[in-house]
């Protein structure tokens, strides 16, 4: 004869599988001509390794969704938000004699806003989205120059969206400067800036994968423990 | 302003020990279990609860969840629920007066107690970060003040009804604890009026929340598969202590541990049959 607790355990159910909470990631990638050769090759390999390590993360692979915006002469949304499993790493090539970093940031902010609208409409919960920018940009060939209107506009958009005030906090912007990036200039734009150590692309993507995994596992009110970025930066 | 509670005032205060043996209505079963993820990380159970069976037919329940990575949050959770019970015990005389004000005073007193505790142990108020749900209920009415996540679900007019939901913030890993600067703006009051037939009230932290509540197209609904068998079980209980152990056993089960690695607290008050 079953005891009341045995009977209870048999009867109690939990709700059916529900969509995991999403971590929207925008990879914002510099594909201007200066990135050609070893850099673009490492970037492509790095993106492949990102997918591999995310697939190994049980929670992460259900949560993280990847979008890719490239910027060179033009700004292109080359990958709409997709799950890790469905993500096909692209084979990027570096062309274009211009670096539309400002346009790229604009586009990334826009796709995040649209994604949030979509997730809210579908009743799917999400964490604060990431914009992960990789650029070797120098001010010479960029679409935004310090002091011009477009520069001021972009700086303001970043400040409005990436701050800790109520009404702000729309996304987290990370910028990786690849040699010979003008780090002083990038610091003026981006709240979180890292200089990539030579040939540490794989380590950087591993850091990205671990960090996003930590976000996907975070509980309400918890401070997220991120891995040490010193593996890829100084 | 209508009175929520029709119970006549009595000076008797029934303690949990006395009601365990008699099992007259109302009675309360409550338990907290440490979640497996807390075991792995070597964290203590950061949930806490306390309750009091008050004047005839009335119960008071307080439930709190200390925030995950905050080192002393379990002290905060314990302090907030104990001080809430302390306040209602000393202020029962005010139950028939403005209920909402009384409930708000309970929460304010809990917050003040957290401030005092922080000074006493030499830490910041933020180190004691925790959520808080306080519930005053009888078969005739329920009043809730709620800050943070977790929820309150009742058996009302023979159906499951959500009395208080978790706070909805934009990002899934955010919560406003009682210790935050703008706590008053995130404090939510809910009330059920007298014409409802309230048989059971349950209060839980977020470890049970995803099992007790289901989000369908962005709207919370009570999940019958979890709560209904538990309520049926609770109605037939003859020994409170055994029942507490049984619910603990359930919350520690493989099914629930796999479902959520979090600490879990569930308090069930049977108000009427």
Tab-separated table of C-alpha atoms in Angstrom:
chain	number	residue	atom	x	y	z
A	1	UNK	CA	0.000	0.000	0.000
A	2	UNK	CA	1.441	3.348	-0.962
A	3	UNK	CA	2.010	5.956	1.713
A	4	UNK	CA	0.587	9.440	1.237
A	5	UNK	CA	4.043	10.803	0.277
A	6	UNK	CA	4.647	8.041	-2.271
A	7	UNK	CA	1.252	8.763	-3.748
A	8	UNK	CA	2.010	12.477	-3.780
A	9	UNK	CA	5.337	11.981	-5.573
A	10	UNK	CA	3.592	9.918	-8.245
A	11	UNK	CA	0.901	12.509	-8.802
A	12	UNK	CA	2.969	15.720	-8.720
A	13	UNK	CA	4.036	17.047	-12.107
A	14	UNK	CA	6.202	19.893	-13.256
A	15	UNK	CA	5.259	22.092	-16.203
A	16	UNK	CA	6.341	20.833	-19.624
A	17	UNK	CA	9.556	22.045	-21.209
A	18	UNK	CA	9.481	25.762	-21.736
A	19	UNK	CA	11.699	27.911	-23.882
A	20	UNK	CA	14.965	28.672	-22.125
A	21	UNK	CA	15.686	32.269	-21.160
A	22	UNK	CA	17.597	33.839	-24.032
A	23	UNK	CA	20.997	35.543	-24.065
A	24	UNK	CA	21.000	37.571	-27.302
A	25	UNK	CA	24.540	38.066	-28.664
A	26	UNK	CA	25.428	40.404	-31.511
A	27	UNK	CA	28.888	39.783	-32.982
A	28	UNK	CA	29.805	43.138	-34.514
A	29	UNK	CA	32.749	42.439	-36.793
A	30	UNK	CA	35.179	44.636	-38.687
A	31	UNK	CA	35.669	43.267	-42.216
A	32	UNK	CA	37.488	46.257	-43.661
A	33	UNK	CA	40.530	45.594	-45.846
A	34	UNK	CA	43.019	45.988	-42.997
A	35	UNK	CA	41.556	42.842	-41.412
A	36	UNK	CA	42.535	40.667	-44.384
A	37	UNK	CA	45.034	37.823	-44.199
A	38	UNK	CA	45.807	36.268	-40.823
A	39	UNK	CA	43.310	38.407	-38.888
A	40	UNK	CA	40.212	37.473	-40.870
A	41	UNK	CA	41.337	33.829	-40.895
A	42	UNK	CA	41.692	33.828	-37.112
A	43	UNK	CA	38.334	35.555	-36.822
A	44	UNK	CA	36.603	32.897	-38.924
A	45	UNK	CA	38.264	30.079	-36.961
A	46	UNK	CA	37.399	31.810	-33.715
A	47	UNK	CA	33.717	31.989	-34.620
A	48	UNK	CA	33.755	28.268	-35.421
A	49	UNK	CA	35.354	27.521	-32.059
A	50	UNK	CA	32.731	29.710	-30.372
A	51	UNK	CA	29.978	27.519	-31.784
A	52	UNK	CA	31.807	24.351	-30.684
A	53	UNK	CA	32.315	25.460	-27.113
A	54	UNK	CA	28.737	26.723	-26.826
A	55	UNK	CA	27.465	23.338	-28.045
A	56	UNK	CA	29.328	21.777	-25.117
A	57	UNK	CA	27.486	23.982	-22.656
A	58	UNK	CA	24.195	22.247	-21.821
A	59	UNK	CA	22.436	25.359	-20.534
A	60	UNK	CA	24.260	27.809	-22.772
A	61	UNK	CA	23.401	26.105	-26.032
A	62	UNK	CA	19.674	26.402	-25.338
A	63	UNK	CA	19.948	30.022	-24.233
A	64	UNK	CA	22.421	31.864	-26.401
A	65	UNK	CA	21.242	33.204	-29.732
A	66	UNK	CA	23.736	34.580	-32.225
A	67	UNK	CA	23.413	37.472	-34.662
A	68	UNK	CA	26.232	38.795	-36.869
A	69	UNK	CA	26.599	42.339	-38.165
A	70	UNK	CA	29.672	43.107	-40.263
A	71	UNK	CA	31.016	46.550	-41.052
A	72	UNK	CA	33.526	47.546	-43.660
A	73	UNK	CA	32.574	49.823	-46.476
A	74	UNK	CA	28.966	48.903	-45.760
A	75	UNK	CA	27.081	47.612	-42.755
A	76	UNK	CA	25.480	44.210	-43.275
A	77	UNK	CA	23.279	41.979	-41.160
A	78	UNK	CA	24.702	38.695	-42.363
A	79	UNK	CA	23.148	36.461	-39.708
A	80	UNK	CA	19.793	37.067	-38.041
A	81	UNK	CA	19.377	35.818	-34.477
A	82	UNK	CA	19.600	32.062	-34.498
A	83	UNK	CA	20.115	29.257	-31.989
A	84	UNK	CA	23.606	27.840	-31.437
A	85	UNK	CA	22.594	24.555	-33.047
A	86	UNK	CA	21.234	26.192	-36.178
A	87	UNK	CA	24.121	28.655	-36.488
A	88	UNK	CA	26.311	28.169	-39.549
A	89	UNK	CA	29.662	29.939	-38.973
A	90	UNK	CA	30.273	32.263	-41.950
A	91	UNK	CA	33.392	32.505	-44.077
A	92	UNK	CA	34.091	36.202	-43.850
A	93	UNK	CA	36.418	38.034	-46.195
A	94	UNK	CA	37.936	41.452	-45.638
A	95	UNK	CA	37.257	44.049	-48.301
A	96	UNK	CA	36.415	47.725	-48.425
A	97	UNK	CA	38.639	50.650	-47.728
A	98	UNK	CA	36.429	52.117	-45.027
A	99	UNK	CA	35.453	51.132	-41.498
A	100	UNK	CA	31.817	51.910	-40.756
A	101	UNK	CA	32.121	51.380	-37.028
A	102	UNK	CA	29.511	54.017	-36.213
A	103	UNK	CA	27.066	52.498	-38.660
A	104	UNK	CA	27.806	49.057	-37.243
A	105	UNK	CA	27.049	50.111	-33.679
A	106	UNK	CA	23.845	51.777	-34.863
A	107	UNK	CA	22.749	48.583	-36.577
A	108	UNK	CA	23.625	46.402	-33.587
A	109	UNK	CA	21.547	48.590	-31.261
A	110	UNK	CA	18.650	48.433	-33.705
A	111	UNK	CA	18.674	44.642	-34.075
A	112	UNK	CA	18.760	44.247	-30.308
A	113	UNK	CA	15.744	46.489	-29.888
A	114	UNK	CA	13.851	44.494	-32.524
A	115	UNK	CA	14.840	41.187	-30.936
A	116	UNK	CA	13.613	42.289	-27.514
A	117	UNK	CA	10.281	43.334	-29.055
A	118	UNK	CA	9.980	39.914	-30.637
A	119	UNK	CA	10.892	37.981	-27.471
A	120	UNK	CA	8.466	40.055	-25.394
A	121	UNK	CA	5.694	39.439	-27.899
A	122	UNK	CA	6.348	35.693	-27.748
A	123	UNK	CA	6.449	35.760	-23.935
A	124	UNK	CA	10.078	34.526	-23.904
A	125	UNK	CA	12.244	35.882	-21.096
A	126	UNK	CA	15.768	37.129	-21.736
A	127	UNK	CA	18.947	38.401	-20.134
A	128	UNK	CA	20.631	41.710	-20.941
A	129	UNK	CA	21.955	41.372	-24.528
A	130	UNK	CA	25.644	41.618	-25.470
A	131	UNK	CA	27.226	43.497	-28.367
A	132	UNK	CA	30.699	42.012	-28.862
A	133	UNK	CA	32.689	44.228	-31.230
A	134	UNK	CA	35.969	43.217	-32.828
A	135	UNK	CA	37.870	45.872	-34.776
A	136	UNK	CA	41.357	46.889	-35.806
A	137	UNK	CA	39.987	50.320	-36.664
A	138	UNK	CA	42.067	53.426	-36.765
A	139	UNK	CA	40.476	56.846	-36.844
A	140	UNK	CA	41.817	57.555	-40.334
A	141	UNK	CA	39.444	55.311	-42.193
A	142	UNK	CA	36.400	55.309	-39.917
A	143	UNK	CA	32.942	56.693	-40.588
A	144	UNK	CA	33.003	58.524	-37.288
A	145	UNK	CA	35.606	61.065	-36.320
A	146	UNK	CA	35.973	62.387	-32.829
A	147	UNK	CA	34.196	65.693	-32.584
A	148	UNK	CA	31.849	65.282	-35.547
A	149	UNK	CA	28.073	64.968	-35.202
A	150	UNK	CA	27.932	61.287	-36.008
A	151	UNK	CA	30.570	60.593	-33.347
A	152	UNK	CA	28.628	62.535	-30.733
A	153	UNK	CA	25.430	60.742	-31.724
A	154	UNK	CA	27.000	57.296	-31.389
A	155	UNK	CA	28.666	58.139	-28.095
A	156	UNK	CA	25.296	59.305	-26.751
A	157	UNK	CA	23.494	56.184	-28.002
A	158	UNK	CA	26.053	53.998	-26.250
A	159	UNK	CA	25.785	56.015	-23.042
A	160	UNK	CA	21.968	55.857	-23.180
A	161	UNK	CA	21.905	52.135	-23.750
A	162	UNK	CA	24.831	50.900	-21.700
A	163	UNK	CA	24.580	52.418	-18.258
A	164	UNK	CA	23.259	51.309	-14.886
A	165	UNK	CA	20.505	53.872	-14.518
A	166	UNK	CA	16.796	52.999	-14.551
A	167	UNK	CA	15.592	53.392	-18.128
A	168	UNK	CA	19.092	52.629	-19.434
A	169	UNK	CA	20.636	49.158	-19.267
A	170	UNK	CA	19.539	48.081	-22.720
A	171	UNK	CA	22.662	46.135	-23.636
A	172	UNK	CA	26.288	45.508	-22.667
A	173	UNK	CA	28.884	46.695	-25.174
A	174	UNK	CA	32.282	44.994	-25.268
A	175	UNK	CA	34.963	46.147	-27.700
A	176	UNK	CA	38.048	44.165	-28.607
A	177	UNK	CA	40.775	46.186	-30.241
A	178	UNK	CA	43.003	44.213	-32.585
A	179	UNK	CA	46.440	45.616	-33.441
A	180	UNK	CA	46.851	48.345	-34.774
A	181	UNK	CA	43.541	49.617	-33.310
A	182	UNK	CA	43.613	53.060	-31.772
A	183	UNK	CA	42.844	51.980	-28.209
A	184	UNK	CA	42.658	55.534	-26.866
A	185	UNK	CA	39.984	56.332	-29.392
A	186	UNK	CA	38.006	53.147	-28.738
A	187	UNK	CA	38.119	53.850	-24.984
A	188	UNK	CA	36.195	57.051	-25.626
A	189	UNK	CA	33.433	55.104	-27.309
A	190	UNK	CA	33.093	51.874	-25.444
A	191	UNK	CA	32.655	51.235	-21.721
A	192	UNK	CA	34.365	47.847	-21.858
A	193	UNK	CA	37.496	47.701	-23.946
A	194	UNK	CA	40.138	44.999	-24.293
A	195	UNK	CA	43.279	44.902	-26.434
A	196	UNK	CA	43.685	41.477	-28.003
A	197	UNK	CA	47.056	39.884	-27.210
A	198	UNK	CA	48.791	38.574	-30.291
A	199	UNK	CA	47.289	35.333	-31.588
A	200	UNK	CA	44.950	34.924	-28.636
A	201	UNK	CA	41.803	34.718	-30.775
A	202	UNK	CA	40.837	31.244	-29.614
A	203	UNK	CA	41.281	32.255	-25.971
A	204	UNK	CA	39.121	35.306	-26.538
A	205	UNK	CA	36.285	33.278	-28.047
A	206	UNK	CA	36.576	30.756	-25.237
A	207	UNK	CA	36.254	33.608	-22.754
A	208	UNK	CA	33.189	34.823	-24.630
A	209	UNK	CA	31.621	31.378	-24.581
A	210	UNK	CA	32.274	30.879	-20.832
A	211	UNK	CA	30.987	34.343	-19.973
A	212	UNK	CA	27.758	33.867	-21.913
A	213	UNK	CA	27.341	30.455	-20.299
A	214	UNK	CA	27.662	32.094	-16.879
A	215	UNK	CA	24.979	34.627	-17.846
A	216	UNK	CA	22.634	31.833	-18.963
A	217	UNK	CA	22.992	30.175	-15.547
A	218	UNK	CA	22.611	33.309	-13.449
A	219	UNK	CA	19.846	33.556	-10.898
A	220	UNK	CA	17.835	36.619	-9.915
A	221	UNK	CA	19.983	39.087	-8.012
A	222	UNK	CA	23.151	37.108	-8.540
A	223	UNK	CA	26.440	38.764	-9.497
A	224	UNK	CA	27.733	36.853	-12.483
A	225	UNK	CA	31.201	35.323	-12.059
A	226	UNK	CA	32.986	35.955	-15.339
A	227	UNK	CA	36.184	34.144	-16.308
A	228	UNK	CA	39.476	36.060	-16.225
A	229	UNK	CA	39.975	38.043	-19.455
A	230	UNK	CA	43.740	38.020	-18.925
A	231	UNK	CA	43.796	34.859	-21.035
A	232	UNK	CA	43.436	37.019	-24.120
A	233	UNK	CA	44.101	40.602	-23.100
A	234	UNK	CA	46.673	42.594	-21.154
B	1	UNK	CA	-13.542	50.552	4.028
B	2	UNK	CA	-14.738	46.974	4.485
B	3	UNK	CA	-13.331	44.613	7.038
B	4	UNK	CA	-11.627	41.668	5.473
B	5	UNK	CA	-11.778	39.451	8.483
B	6	UNK	CA	-14.953	38.551	10.339
B	7	UNK	CA	-13.224	36.605	13.099
B	8	UNK	CA	-14.034	37.799	16.596
B	9	UNK	CA	-11.142	39.119	18.534
B	10	UNK	CA	-9.687	36.770	21.049
B	11	UNK	CA	-6.629	37.349	23.136
B	12	UNK	CA	-5.415	33.773	22.745
B	13	UNK	CA	-2.328	33.363	20.654
B	14	UNK	CA	-1.857	29.803	19.451
B	15	UNK	CA	1.718	28.728	18.941
B	16	UNK	CA	2.770	26.258	16.244
B	17	UNK	CA	3.434	23.564	18.870
B	18	UNK	CA	-0.099	23.629	20.286
B	19	UNK	CA	-1.790	23.353	16.906
B	20	UNK	CA	0.381	20.446	15.775
B	21	UNK	CA	-1.447	17.995	18.017
B	22	UNK	CA	-5.005	19.209	17.598
B	23	UNK	CA	-5.020	19.899	13.840
B	24	UNK	CA	-8.050	22.076	14.114
B	25	UNK	CA	-8.416	24.659	11.389
B	26	UNK	CA	-6.474	26.560	10.378
B	27	UNK	CA	-3.217	24.647	10.250
B	28	UNK	CA	0.017	25.288	8.410
B	29	UNK	CA	2.654	23.075	6.843
B	30	UNK	CA	5.902	24.742	5.902
B	31	UNK	CA	9.372	23.716	4.804
B	32	UNK	CA	12.559	24.996	3.168
B	33	UNK	CA	15.137	22.803	1.431
B	34	UNK	CA	18.614	23.679	0.179
B	35	UNK	CA	18.849	23.410	-3.578
B	36	UNK	CA	21.408	21.080	-5.226
B	37	UNK	CA	23.193	24.019	-6.867
B	38	UNK	CA	23.707	25.532	-3.423
B	39	UNK	CA	25.103	22.189	-2.207
B	40	UNK	CA	27.569	22.170	-5.082
B	41	UNK	CA	28.708	25.692	-4.415
B	42	UNK	CA	28.943	25.115	-0.660
B	43	UNK	CA	26.311	27.767	-0.019
B	44	UNK	CA	23.844	27.577	2.864
B	45	UNK	CA	20.106	27.479	2.256
B	46	UNK	CA	19.274	31.122	1.651
B	47	UNK	CA	15.492	30.748	1.960
B	48	UNK	CA	13.608	31.325	5.216
B	49	UNK	CA	10.016	31.262	6.399
B	50	UNK	CA	8.043	31.871	9.584
B	51	UNK	CA	4.379	31.807	10.457
B	52	UNK	CA	1.926	32.385	13.296
B	53	UNK	CA	-1.565	31.109	13.811
B	54	UNK	CA	-3.350	34.176	15.120
B	55	UNK	CA	-6.822	34.844	16.453
B	56	UNK	CA	-9.493	32.410	15.487
B	57	UNK	CA	-9.223	31.496	11.838
B	58	UNK	CA	-6.414	33.869	10.967
B	59	UNK	CA	-2.849	33.075	9.913
B	60	UNK	CA	0.256	35.117	9.209
B	61	UNK	CA	2.997	33.824	6.907
B	62	UNK	CA	6.336	35.390	5.942
B	63	UNK	CA	8.640	33.934	3.272
B	64	UNK	CA	12.009	35.286	2.131
B	65	UNK	CA	14.739	34.373	-0.380
B	66	UNK	CA	18.280	35.641	0.189
B	67	UNK	CA	19.931	36.736	-3.055
B	68	UNK	CA	22.238	34.189	-4.678
B	69	UNK	CA	25.771	35.464	-4.625
B	70	UNK	CA	25.415	37.770	-1.629
B	71	UNK	CA	27.440	36.360	1.295
B	72	UNK	CA	25.140	37.060	4.249
B	73	UNK	CA	21.795	37.004	2.475
B	74	UNK	CA	20.627	33.965	4.478
B	75	UNK	CA	20.945	36.107	7.599
B	76	UNK	CA	18.837	38.754	5.851
B	77	UNK	CA	16.161	36.229	4.898
B	78	UNK	CA	15.924	34.853	8.445
B	79	UNK	CA	15.879	38.320	10.001
B	80	UNK	CA	13.167	39.632	7.682
B	81	UNK	CA	10.703	36.777	8.322
B	82	UNK	CA	11.305	36.653	12.065
B	83	UNK	CA	10.879	40.385	12.478
B	84	UNK	CA	7.662	40.266	10.399
B	85	UNK	CA	6.218	37.667	12.767
B	86	UNK	CA	7.460	39.637	15.766
B	87	UNK	CA	5.615	42.723	14.523
B	88	UNK	CA	2.282	41.011	13.886
B	89	UNK	CA	2.454	39.249	17.242
B	90	UNK	CA	2.836	42.571	19.046
B	91	UNK	CA	0.269	44.377	16.902
B	92	UNK	CA	-2.639	41.954	16.663
B	93	UNK	CA	-4.826	44.539	18.311
B	94	UNK	CA	-4.665	46.550	15.061
B	95	UNK	CA	-5.899	43.781	12.760
B	96	UNK	CA	-9.391	45.240	12.347
B	97	UNK	CA	-8.074	48.656	11.469
B	98	UNK	CA	-6.607	49.652	8.131
B	99	UNK	CA	-5.266	46.341	6.924
B	100	UNK	CA	-3.109	47.733	4.160
B	101	UNK	CA	-1.382	50.126	6.556
B	102	UNK	CA	-0.780	47.338	9.035
B	103	UNK	CA	0.758	45.159	6.348
B	104	UNK	CA	2.949	48.011	5.152
B	105	UNK	CA	4.111	48.585	8.717
B	106	UNK	CA	5.126	44.944	8.918
B	107	UNK	CA	7.326	45.316	5.839
B	108	UNK	CA	8.787	48.608	7.077
B	109	UNK	CA	9.566	46.975	10.400
B	110	UNK	CA	11.298	44.089	8.616
B	111	UNK	CA	13.401	46.518	6.623
B	112	UNK	CA	14.312	48.465	9.729
B	113	UNK	CA	15.274	45.185	11.391
B	114	UNK	CA	17.594	44.450	8.465
B	115	UNK	CA	19.239	47.867	8.918
B	116	UNK	CA	19.730	47.134	12.614
B	117	UNK	CA	21.048	43.651	11.896
B	118	UNK	CA	23.591	45.064	9.422
B	119	UNK	CA	24.879	47.448	12.106
B	120	UNK	CA	24.917	44.651	14.686
B	121	UNK	CA	27.041	42.302	12.599
B	122	UNK	CA	29.114	45.040	10.980
B	123	UNK	CA	28.153	44.687	7.323
B	124	UNK	CA	26.332	46.752	4.646
B	125	UNK	CA	22.602	46.560	4.293
B	126	UNK	CA	23.151	45.218	0.741
B	127	UNK	CA	24.889	42.149	2.186
B	128	UNK	CA	21.550	41.071	3.650
B	129	UNK	CA	19.696	41.374	0.307
B	130	UNK	CA	16.528	39.280	0.256
B	131	UNK	CA	12.993	39.199	-1.106
B	132	UNK	CA	9.951	39.198	1.197
B	133	UNK	CA	6.349	38.033	0.973
B	134	UNK	CA	4.012	38.664	3.935
B	135	UNK	CA	0.531	37.182	3.984
B	136	UNK	CA	-2.377	37.656	6.371
B	137	UNK	CA	-5.194	35.223	5.605
B	138	UNK	CA	-8.382	33.593	6.795
B	139	UNK	CA	-11.169	31.759	4.994
B	140	UNK	CA	-12.771	35.165	4.446
B	141	UNK	CA	-9.913	37.135	2.975
B	142	UNK	CA	-6.233	37.431	2.087
B	143	UNK	CA	-3.883	40.428	2.144
B	144	UNK	CA	-0.355	40.277	0.715
B	145	UNK	CA	2.610	42.600	0.510
B	146	UNK	CA	5.272	41.336	-1.848
B	147	UNK	CA	8.712	42.468	-2.924
B	148	UNK	CA	10.743	40.394	-5.378
B	149	UNK	CA	10.014	36.997	-6.834
B	150	UNK	CA	8.210	33.938	-5.507
B	151	UNK	CA	4.409	33.943	-5.270
B	152	UNK	CA	1.130	33.312	-3.490
B	153	UNK	CA	-1.526	30.946	-4.892
B	154	UNK	CA	-4.820	30.072	-3.233
B	155	UNK	CA	-7.625	27.562	-3.599
B	156	UNK	CA	-10.412	30.105	-4.060
B	157	UNK	CA	-13.993	29.183	-4.994
B	158	UNK	CA	-12.625	25.674	-5.673
B	159	UNK	CA	-10.182	26.876	-8.318
B	160	UNK	CA	-6.495	27.768	-8.151
B	161	UNK	CA	-6.015	31.518	-8.174
B	162	UNK	CA	-2.792	33.538	-8.226
B	163	UNK	CA	-3.028	36.074	-5.399
B	164	UNK	CA	0.429	37.584	-5.879
B	165	UNK	CA	2.861	37.114	-8.780
B	166	UNK	CA	6.632	37.446	-8.958
B	167	UNK	CA	7.762	40.957	-9.919
B	168	UNK	CA	8.282	41.301	-13.644
B	169	UNK	CA	11.511	43.033	-14.579
B	170	UNK	CA	13.009	43.205	-18.053
B	171	UNK	CA	15.912	40.820	-17.476
B	172	UNK	CA	15.457	37.306	-16.115
B	173	UNK	CA	18.309	37.562	-13.632
B	174	UNK	CA	17.163	40.760	-11.952
B	175	UNK	CA	15.220	41.276	-8.782
B	176	UNK	CA	14.616	44.203	-6.459
B	177	UNK	CA	15.295	43.038	-2.908
B	178	UNK	CA	13.873	44.579	0.269
B	179	UNK	CA	17.295	46.122	0.904
B	180	UNK	CA	17.343	48.181	-2.328
B	181	UNK	CA	17.117	51.980	-2.199
B	182	UNK	CA	13.831	52.171	-4.078
B	183	UNK	CA	12.179	49.199	-2.331
B	184	UNK	CA	8.941	51.108	-1.742
B	185	UNK	CA	8.376	51.518	-5.485
B	186	UNK	CA	8.668	47.740	-5.955
B	187	UNK	CA	6.409	46.773	-3.077
B	188	UNK	CA	3.120	45.332	-4.335
B	189	UNK	CA	-0.116	44.937	-2.412
B	190	UNK	CA	-2.816	42.365	-3.246
B	191	UNK	CA	-6.099	41.609	-1.537
B	192	UNK	CA	-8.905	39.087	-1.942
B	193	UNK	CA	-12.314	40.228	-0.842
B	194	UNK	CA	-14.731	38.606	1.576
B	195	UNK	CA	-17.217	37.088	-0.878
B	196	UNK	CA	-14.657	34.532	-2.000
B	197	UNK	CA	-14.481	31.062	-0.425
B	198	UNK	CA	-10.817	30.646	0.455
B	199	UNK	CA	-9.862	27.134	1.452
B	200	UNK	CA	-6.087	27.128	1.057
B	201	UNK	CA	-3.293	29.674	0.676
B	202	UNK	CA	0.231	28.704	-0.390
B	203	UNK	CA	3.335	30.897	-0.366
B	204	UNK	CA	6.588	29.945	-2.113
B	205	UNK	CA	10.004	31.224	-3.170
B	206	UNK	CA	11.300	31.132	-6.723
B	207	UNK	CA	12.681	27.598	-6.341
B	208	UNK	CA	9.053	26.401	-6.448
B	209	UNK	CA	7.798	29.249	-8.604
B	210	UNK	CA	8.537	27.655	-11.965
B	211	UNK	CA	6.678	24.516	-10.897
B	212	UNK	CA	3.721	26.319	-9.307
B	213	UNK	CA	3.322	28.933	-12.040
B	214	UNK	CA	3.420	28.590	-15.784
B	215	UNK	CA	3.956	31.466	-18.162
B	216	UNK	CA	1.696	31.194	-21.168
B	217	UNK	CA	2.183	33.888	-23.798
B	218	UNK	CA	3.690	36.140	-21.176
B	219	UNK	CA	0.880	35.672	-18.616
B	220	UNK	CA	1.252	33.694	-15.389
B	221	UNK	CA	-1.202	30.858	-14.735
B	222	UNK	CA	-1.204	28.470	-11.746
B	223	UNK	CA	0.054	25.016	-12.714
B	224	UNK	CA	-2.476	22.427	-11.541
B	225	UNK	CA	-0.121	19.499	-12.049
B	226	UNK	CA	2.108	20.729	-9.220
B	227	UNK	CA	-0.244	22.475	-6.791
B	228	UNK	CA	-3.395	20.363	-7.019
B	229	UNK	CA	-1.895	17.082	-5.700
B	230	UNK	CA	-0.048	19.007	-2.987
B	231	UNK	CA	-3.241	20.768	-1.867
B	232	UNK	CA	-5.162	17.463	-1.894
B	233	UNK	CA	-2.439	15.929	0.252
B	234	UNK	CA	-2.374	18.878	2.658
B	235	UNK	CA	-6.151	18.692	3.223
B	236	UNK	CA	-5.817	15.114	4.533
B	237	UNK	CA	-2.873	15.674	6.863
B	238	UNK	CA	-3.213	14.449	10.452
B	239	UNK	CA	0.304	15.129	11.722
B	240	UNK	CA	1.986	18.453	10.949
B	241	UNK	CA	5.515	17.292	11.656
B	242	UNK	CA	5.188	14.259	9.383
B	243	UNK	CA	3.622	16.411	6.703
B	244	UNK	CA	6.529	18.859	6.881
B	245	UNK	CA	8.958	15.988	6.352
B	246	UNK	CA	6.893	14.651	3.462
B	247	UNK	CA	6.887	17.994	1.676
B	248	UNK	CA	10.633	18.251	2.298
B	249	UNK	CA	11.019	14.821	0.748
B	250	UNK	CA	9.022	15.972	-2.270
B	251	UNK	CA	11.053	19.167	-2.720
B	252	UNK	CA	14.275	17.140	-2.467
B	253	UNK	CA	13.044	14.563	-5.006
B	254	UNK	CA	14.956	13.937	-8.211
B	255	UNK	CA	12.157	15.363	-10.331
B	256	UNK	CA	12.129	18.688	-8.513
B	257	UNK	CA	15.896	18.867	-8.055
B	258	UNK	CA	16.382	18.357	-11.796
B	259	UNK	CA	13.707	20.931	-12.509
B	260	UNK	CA	15.302	23.619	-10.344
B	261	UNK	CA	18.649	23.607	-8.538
B	262	UNK	CA	17.537	26.496	-6.354
B	263	UNK	CA	16.564	26.524	-2.668
B	264	UNK	CA	12.852	25.788	-2.343
B	265	UNK	CA	10.346	27.012	0.241
B	266	UNK	CA	6.692	26.062	0.329
B	267	UNK	CA	4.227	27.058	3.060
B	268	UNK	CA	0.635	25.789	2.844
B	269	UNK	CA	-2.142	27.074	5.105
B	270	UNK	CA	-5.360	25.060	5.258
B	271	UNK	CA	-7.998	27.600	6.235
B	272	UNK	CA	-11.219	25.761	5.553
B	273	UNK	CA	-12.331	22.386	4.249
